[in-house]
Amino acid sequence: MGIQNLIWQVTKKAFTGGIIGITISDRCCSVVPVRGDSMSPTFNPQRNSYLDDYVLVEKFCLKDYKFARGDVVVFSSPTHYRERYIKRIVGMPGEWISSSRDVIRVPEGHCWVEGDNKASSLDSRAFGPIPLGLIRGRVTGVVWPPQRVSKIG
């Protein structure tokens, strides 16, 4: 009877911890890996490194879509919903953006995002302005690797 009680107690605590973890990750903040070099040198400054940066993403900004030009955000791809990108907001609703082809006005409810490394970035220059509803959070800092821990913005 003692081992069954121990297993039950551990299971309850693990389940409770999992529910709390999912809630925090969904509503408050999460840690996300940065893959590729589209945001270099801000993230992953050393190309061909096996050590990707991990960033802290806060989600309180989603309540009222409180974003500003210069914020680094995580968003779902407008073409492939399961893919996530990390880019910098360079244009807010109503602003005019000069792209390689012409001048574009960012529609209401959208923003224009670009990678810091424009030569290696799939961003609004390829798929246009993104709806604010696709944004999943704002990057607030680098949390891994230890030598790169820093605040963003």
PDB file of C-alpha atoms in Angstrom:
ATOM      1  CA  MET A   1       0.000   0.000   0.000  1.00  0.00           C
ATOM      2  CA  GLY A   2       2.921   2.364   0.648  1.00  0.00           C
ATOM      3  CA  ILE A   3       4.346   2.194  -2.886  1.00  0.00           C
ATOM      4  CA  GLN A   4       0.919   2.769  -4.475  1.00  0.00           C
ATOM      5  CA  ASN A   5       0.386   5.828  -2.280  1.00  0.00           C
ATOM      6  CA  LEU A   6       3.834   7.165  -3.236  1.00  0.00           C
ATOM      7  CA  ILE A   7       3.139   6.633  -6.961  1.00  0.00           C
ATOM      8  CA  TRP A   8      -0.248   8.366  -6.618  1.00  0.00           C
ATOM      9  CA  GLN A   9       1.294  11.368  -4.822  1.00  0.00           C
ATOM     10  CA  VAL A  10       4.067  11.714  -7.431  1.00  0.00           C
ATOM     11  CA  THR A  11       1.541  11.419 -10.273  1.00  0.00           C
ATOM     12  CA  LYS A  12      -0.708  14.112  -8.775  1.00  0.00           C
ATOM     13  CA  LYS A  13       2.210  16.502  -8.304  1.00  0.00           C
ATOM     14  CA  ALA A  14       3.549  15.866 -11.817  1.00  0.00           C
ATOM     15  CA  PHE A  15       0.107  16.426 -13.343  1.00  0.00           C
ATOM     16  CA  THR A  16      -0.422  19.625 -11.334  1.00  0.00           C
ATOM     17  CA  GLY A  17       3.053  20.873 -12.297  1.00  0.00           C
ATOM     18  CA  GLY A  18       2.354  20.101 -15.954  1.00  0.00           C
ATOM     19  CA  ILE A  19      -0.930  22.026 -15.910  1.00  0.00           C
ATOM     20  CA  ILE A  20       0.742  25.015 -14.238  1.00  0.00           C
ATOM     21  CA  GLY A  21       3.640  24.866 -16.734  1.00  0.00           C
ATOM     22  CA  ILE A  22       1.316  24.775 -19.744  1.00  0.00           C
ATOM     23  CA  THR A  23      -0.701  27.704 -18.370  1.00  0.00           C
ATOM     24  CA  ILE A  24       2.425  29.810 -17.809  1.00  0.00           C
ATOM     25  CA  SER A  25       3.788  28.914 -21.256  1.00  0.00           C
ATOM     26  CA  ASP A  26       0.478  29.746 -22.935  1.00  0.00           C
ATOM     27  CA  ARG A  27      -0.467  32.924 -21.036  1.00  0.00           C
ATOM     28  CA  CYS A  28       2.661  34.525 -19.561  1.00  0.00           C
ATOM     29  CA  CYS A  29       5.989  33.639 -21.123  1.00  0.00           C
ATOM     30  CA  SER A  30       7.949  30.880 -22.802  1.00  0.00           C
ATOM     31  CA  VAL A  31      11.471  30.090 -23.954  1.00  0.00           C
ATOM     32  CA  VAL A  32      11.920  29.694 -27.721  1.00  0.00           C
ATOM     33  CA  PRO A  33      14.971  28.615 -29.757  1.00  0.00           C
ATOM     34  CA  VAL A  34      16.199  30.917 -32.533  1.00  0.00           C
ATOM     35  CA  ARG A  35      17.054  28.874 -35.627  1.00  0.00           C
ATOM     36  CA  GLY A  36      19.004  30.169 -38.614  1.00  0.00           C
ATOM     37  CA  ASP A  37      20.795  33.441 -39.166  1.00  0.00           C
ATOM     38  CA  SER A  38      17.999  35.750 -40.349  1.00  0.00           C
ATOM     39  CA  MET A  39      18.237  37.754 -37.107  1.00  0.00           C
ATOM     40  CA  SER A  40      22.040  37.783 -36.980  1.00  0.00           C
ATOM     41  CA  PRO A  41      23.862  39.588 -35.354  1.00  0.00           C
ATOM     42  CA  THR A  42      21.129  40.178 -32.736  1.00  0.00           C
ATOM     43  CA  PHE A  43      20.613  36.408 -32.342  1.00  0.00           C
ATOM     44  CA  ASN A  44      22.958  33.589 -33.357  1.00  0.00           C
ATOM     45  CA  PRO A  45      25.814  35.996 -34.206  1.00  0.00           C
ATOM     46  CA  GLN A  46      28.273  33.195 -34.990  1.00  0.00           C
ATOM     47  CA  ARG A  47      27.323  31.431 -38.181  1.00  0.00           C
ATOM     48  CA  ASN A  48      27.836  27.671 -38.375  1.00  0.00           C
ATOM     49  CA  SER A  49      27.575  27.439 -34.600  1.00  0.00           C
ATOM     50  CA  TYR A  50      25.913  24.402 -33.064  1.00  0.00           C
ATOM     51  CA  LEU A  51      24.744  26.517 -30.151  1.00  0.00           C
ATOM     52  CA  ASP A  52      21.487  28.346 -30.986  1.00  0.00           C
ATOM     53  CA  ASP A  53      20.286  31.274 -28.916  1.00  0.00           C
ATOM     54  CA  TYR A  54      17.207  30.720 -26.748  1.00  0.00           C
ATOM     55  CA  VAL A  55      15.040  33.736 -26.028  1.00  0.00           C
ATOM     56  CA  LEU A  56      12.396  34.627 -23.458  1.00  0.00           C
ATOM     57  CA  VAL A  57       9.076  35.540 -25.072  1.00  0.00           C
ATOM     58  CA  GLU A  58       6.541  37.499 -23.009  1.00  0.00           C
ATOM     59  CA  LYS A  59       2.881  37.255 -23.941  1.00  0.00           C
ATOM     60  CA  PHE A  60       1.255  40.038 -21.903  1.00  0.00           C
ATOM     61  CA  CYS A  61       1.601  42.321 -24.949  1.00  0.00           C
ATOM     62  CA  LEU A  62      -0.992  40.198 -26.770  1.00  0.00           C
ATOM     63  CA  LYS A  63      -3.894  41.419 -24.668  1.00  0.00           C
ATOM     64  CA  ASP A  64      -4.177  44.816 -26.366  1.00  0.00           C
ATOM     65  CA  TYR A  65      -1.682  44.279 -29.207  1.00  0.00           C
ATOM     66  CA  LYS A  66       0.799  46.609 -27.541  1.00  0.00           C
ATOM     67  CA  PHE A  67       3.672  46.596 -30.005  1.00  0.00           C
ATOM     68  CA  ALA A  68       6.036  49.286 -31.245  1.00  0.00           C
ATOM     69  CA  ARG A  69       8.437  49.712 -34.107  1.00  0.00           C
ATOM     70  CA  GLY A  70      11.699  48.002 -33.158  1.00  0.00           C
ATOM     71  CA  ASP A  71      10.096  45.212 -31.094  1.00  0.00           C
ATOM     72  CA  VAL A  72      11.320  41.710 -31.887  1.00  0.00           C
ATOM     73  CA  VAL A  73       8.316  39.383 -32.093  1.00  0.00           C
ATOM     74  CA  VAL A  74       7.528  35.704 -32.578  1.00  0.00           C
ATOM     75  CA  PHE A  75       4.700  35.092 -35.040  1.00  0.00           C
ATOM     76  CA  SER A  76       3.060  32.292 -36.972  1.00  0.00           C
ATOM     77  CA  SER A  77       3.844  32.174 -40.670  1.00  0.00           C
ATOM     78  CA  PRO A  78       1.034  33.643 -42.777  1.00  0.00           C
ATOM     79  CA  THR A  79       1.408  30.732 -45.218  1.00  0.00           C
ATOM     80  CA  HIS A  80       2.215  27.788 -42.914  1.00  0.00           C
ATOM     81  CA  TYR A  81       0.490  28.250 -39.549  1.00  0.00           C
ATOM     82  CA  ARG A  82       2.644  25.725 -37.648  1.00  0.00           C
ATOM     83  CA  GLU A  83       5.895  27.508 -38.572  1.00  0.00           C
ATOM     84  CA  ARG A  84       7.092  30.249 -36.245  1.00  0.00           C
ATOM     85  CA  TYR A  85       9.370  33.138 -37.170  1.00  0.00           C
ATOM     86  CA  ILE A  86      11.272  35.697 -35.100  1.00  0.00           C
ATOM     87  CA  LYS A  87      11.578  39.120 -36.753  1.00  0.00           C
ATOM     88  CA  ARG A  88      11.745  42.838 -35.916  1.00  0.00           C
ATOM     89  CA  ILE A  89       8.735  45.126 -36.448  1.00  0.00           C
ATOM     90  CA  VAL A  90       9.759  47.912 -38.836  1.00  0.00           C
ATOM     91  CA  GLY A  91       6.317  49.250 -39.720  1.00  0.00           C
ATOM     92  CA  MET A  92       3.079  49.720 -37.777  1.00  0.00           C
ATOM     93  CA  PRO A  93      -0.500  50.063 -39.080  1.00  0.00           C
ATOM     94  CA  GLY A  94      -0.931  53.139 -41.273  1.00  0.00           C
ATOM     95  CA  GLU A  95       2.806  53.703 -41.845  1.00  0.00           C
ATOM     96  CA  TRP A  96       4.465  53.773 -45.265  1.00  0.00           C
ATOM     97  CA  ILE A  97       7.244  51.246 -45.945  1.00  0.00           C
ATOM     98  CA  SER A  98       9.732  51.413 -48.796  1.00  0.00           C
ATOM     99  CA  SER A  99      10.338  47.922 -50.142  1.00  0.00           C
ATOM    100  CA  SER A 100      12.677  46.891 -52.941  1.00  0.00           C
ATOM    101  CA  ARG A 101       9.873  47.220 -55.516  1.00  0.00           C
ATOM    102  CA  ASP A 102       7.717  50.136 -54.347  1.00  0.00           C
ATOM    103  CA  VAL A 103       6.254  52.016 -51.392  1.00  0.00           C
ATOM    104  CA  ILE A 104       3.595  50.147 -49.408  1.00  0.00           C
ATOM    105  CA  ARG A 105       1.150  51.388 -46.784  1.00  0.00           C
ATOM    106  CA  VAL A 106       0.782  48.953 -43.867  1.00  0.00           C
ATOM    107  CA  PRO A 107      -2.948  48.170 -43.515  1.00  0.00           C
ATOM    108  CA  GLU A 108      -4.785  48.594 -40.209  1.00  0.00           C
ATOM    109  CA  GLY A 109      -4.472  45.494 -38.023  1.00  0.00           C
ATOM    110  CA  HIS A 110      -1.157  44.524 -39.651  1.00  0.00           C
ATOM    111  CA  CYS A 111       2.553  45.198 -39.203  1.00  0.00           C
ATOM    112  CA  TRP A 112       5.645  44.949 -41.395  1.00  0.00           C
ATOM    113  CA  VAL A 113       8.435  42.663 -40.114  1.00  0.00           C
ATOM    114  CA  GLU A 114      11.980  42.139 -41.348  1.00  0.00           C
ATOM    115  CA  GLY A 115      14.982  40.143 -40.215  1.00  0.00           C
ATOM    116  CA  ASP A 116      18.123  41.961 -39.097  1.00  0.00           C
ATOM    117  CA  ASN A 117      20.115  39.984 -41.693  1.00  0.00           C
ATOM    118  CA  LYS A 118      18.141  41.009 -44.776  1.00  0.00           C
ATOM    119  CA  ALA A 119      20.202  38.820 -47.131  1.00  0.00           C
ATOM    120  CA  SER A 120      19.066  35.679 -45.299  1.00  0.00           C
ATOM    121  CA  SER A 121      15.556  36.497 -44.125  1.00  0.00           C
ATOM    122  CA  LEU A 122      12.092  35.328 -45.150  1.00  0.00           C
ATOM    123  CA  ASP A 123       9.943  38.240 -43.978  1.00  0.00           C
ATOM    124  CA  SER A 124       7.349  40.826 -45.050  1.00  0.00           C
ATOM    125  CA  ARG A 125       9.380  41.576 -48.168  1.00  0.00           C
ATOM    126  CA  ALA A 126       8.381  38.053 -49.295  1.00  0.00           C
ATOM    127  CA  PHE A 127       4.877  37.610 -47.848  1.00  0.00           C
ATOM    128  CA  GLY A 128       3.706  41.172 -47.179  1.00  0.00           C
ATOM    129  CA  PRO A 129       2.362  42.714 -43.977  1.00  0.00           C
ATOM    130  CA  ILE A 130       1.335  40.230 -41.298  1.00  0.00           C
ATOM    131  CA  PRO A 131      -1.887  40.406 -39.271  1.00  0.00           C
ATOM    132  CA  LEU A 132      -1.283  41.395 -35.641  1.00  0.00           C
ATOM    133  CA  GLY A 133      -3.318  38.323 -34.667  1.00  0.00           C
ATOM    134  CA  LEU A 134      -0.485  36.053 -35.874  1.00  0.00           C
ATOM    135  CA  ILE A 135       1.947  37.484 -33.304  1.00  0.00           C
ATOM    136  CA  ARG A 136       2.585  35.018 -30.464  1.00  0.00           C
ATOM    137  CA  GLY A 137       4.711  37.241 -28.203  1.00  0.00           C
ATOM    138  CA  ARG A 138       7.516  39.784 -27.846  1.00  0.00           C
ATOM    139  CA  VAL A 139      11.134  38.764 -27.274  1.00  0.00           C
ATOM    140  CA  THR A 140      12.483  40.325 -24.095  1.00  0.00           C
ATOM    141  CA  GLY A 141      15.902  38.736 -23.758  1.00  0.00           C
ATOM    142  CA  VAL A 142      18.414  36.034 -24.571  1.00  0.00           C
ATOM    143  CA  VAL A 143      18.467  33.337 -21.867  1.00  0.00           C
ATOM    144  CA  TRP A 144      20.889  30.832 -23.429  1.00  0.00           C
ATOM    145  CA  PRO A 145      23.847  30.384 -23.942  1.00  0.00           C
ATOM    146  CA  PRO A 146      25.091  31.855 -20.651  1.00  0.00           C
ATOM    147  CA  GLN A 147      27.733  34.120 -22.231  1.00  0.00           C
ATOM    148  CA  ARG A 148      25.002  35.786 -24.366  1.00  0.00           C
ATOM    149  CA  VAL A 149      22.381  36.403 -21.648  1.00  0.00           C
ATOM    150  CA  SER A 150      21.082  39.916 -22.272  1.00  0.00           C
ATOM    151  CA  LYS A 151      17.974  42.069 -22.464  1.00  0.00           C
ATOM    152  CA  ILE A 152      16.463  42.941 -25.858  1.00  0.00           C
ATOM    153  CA  GLY A 153      14.871  46.303 -26.550  1.00  0.00           C
TER     154      GLY A 153
END
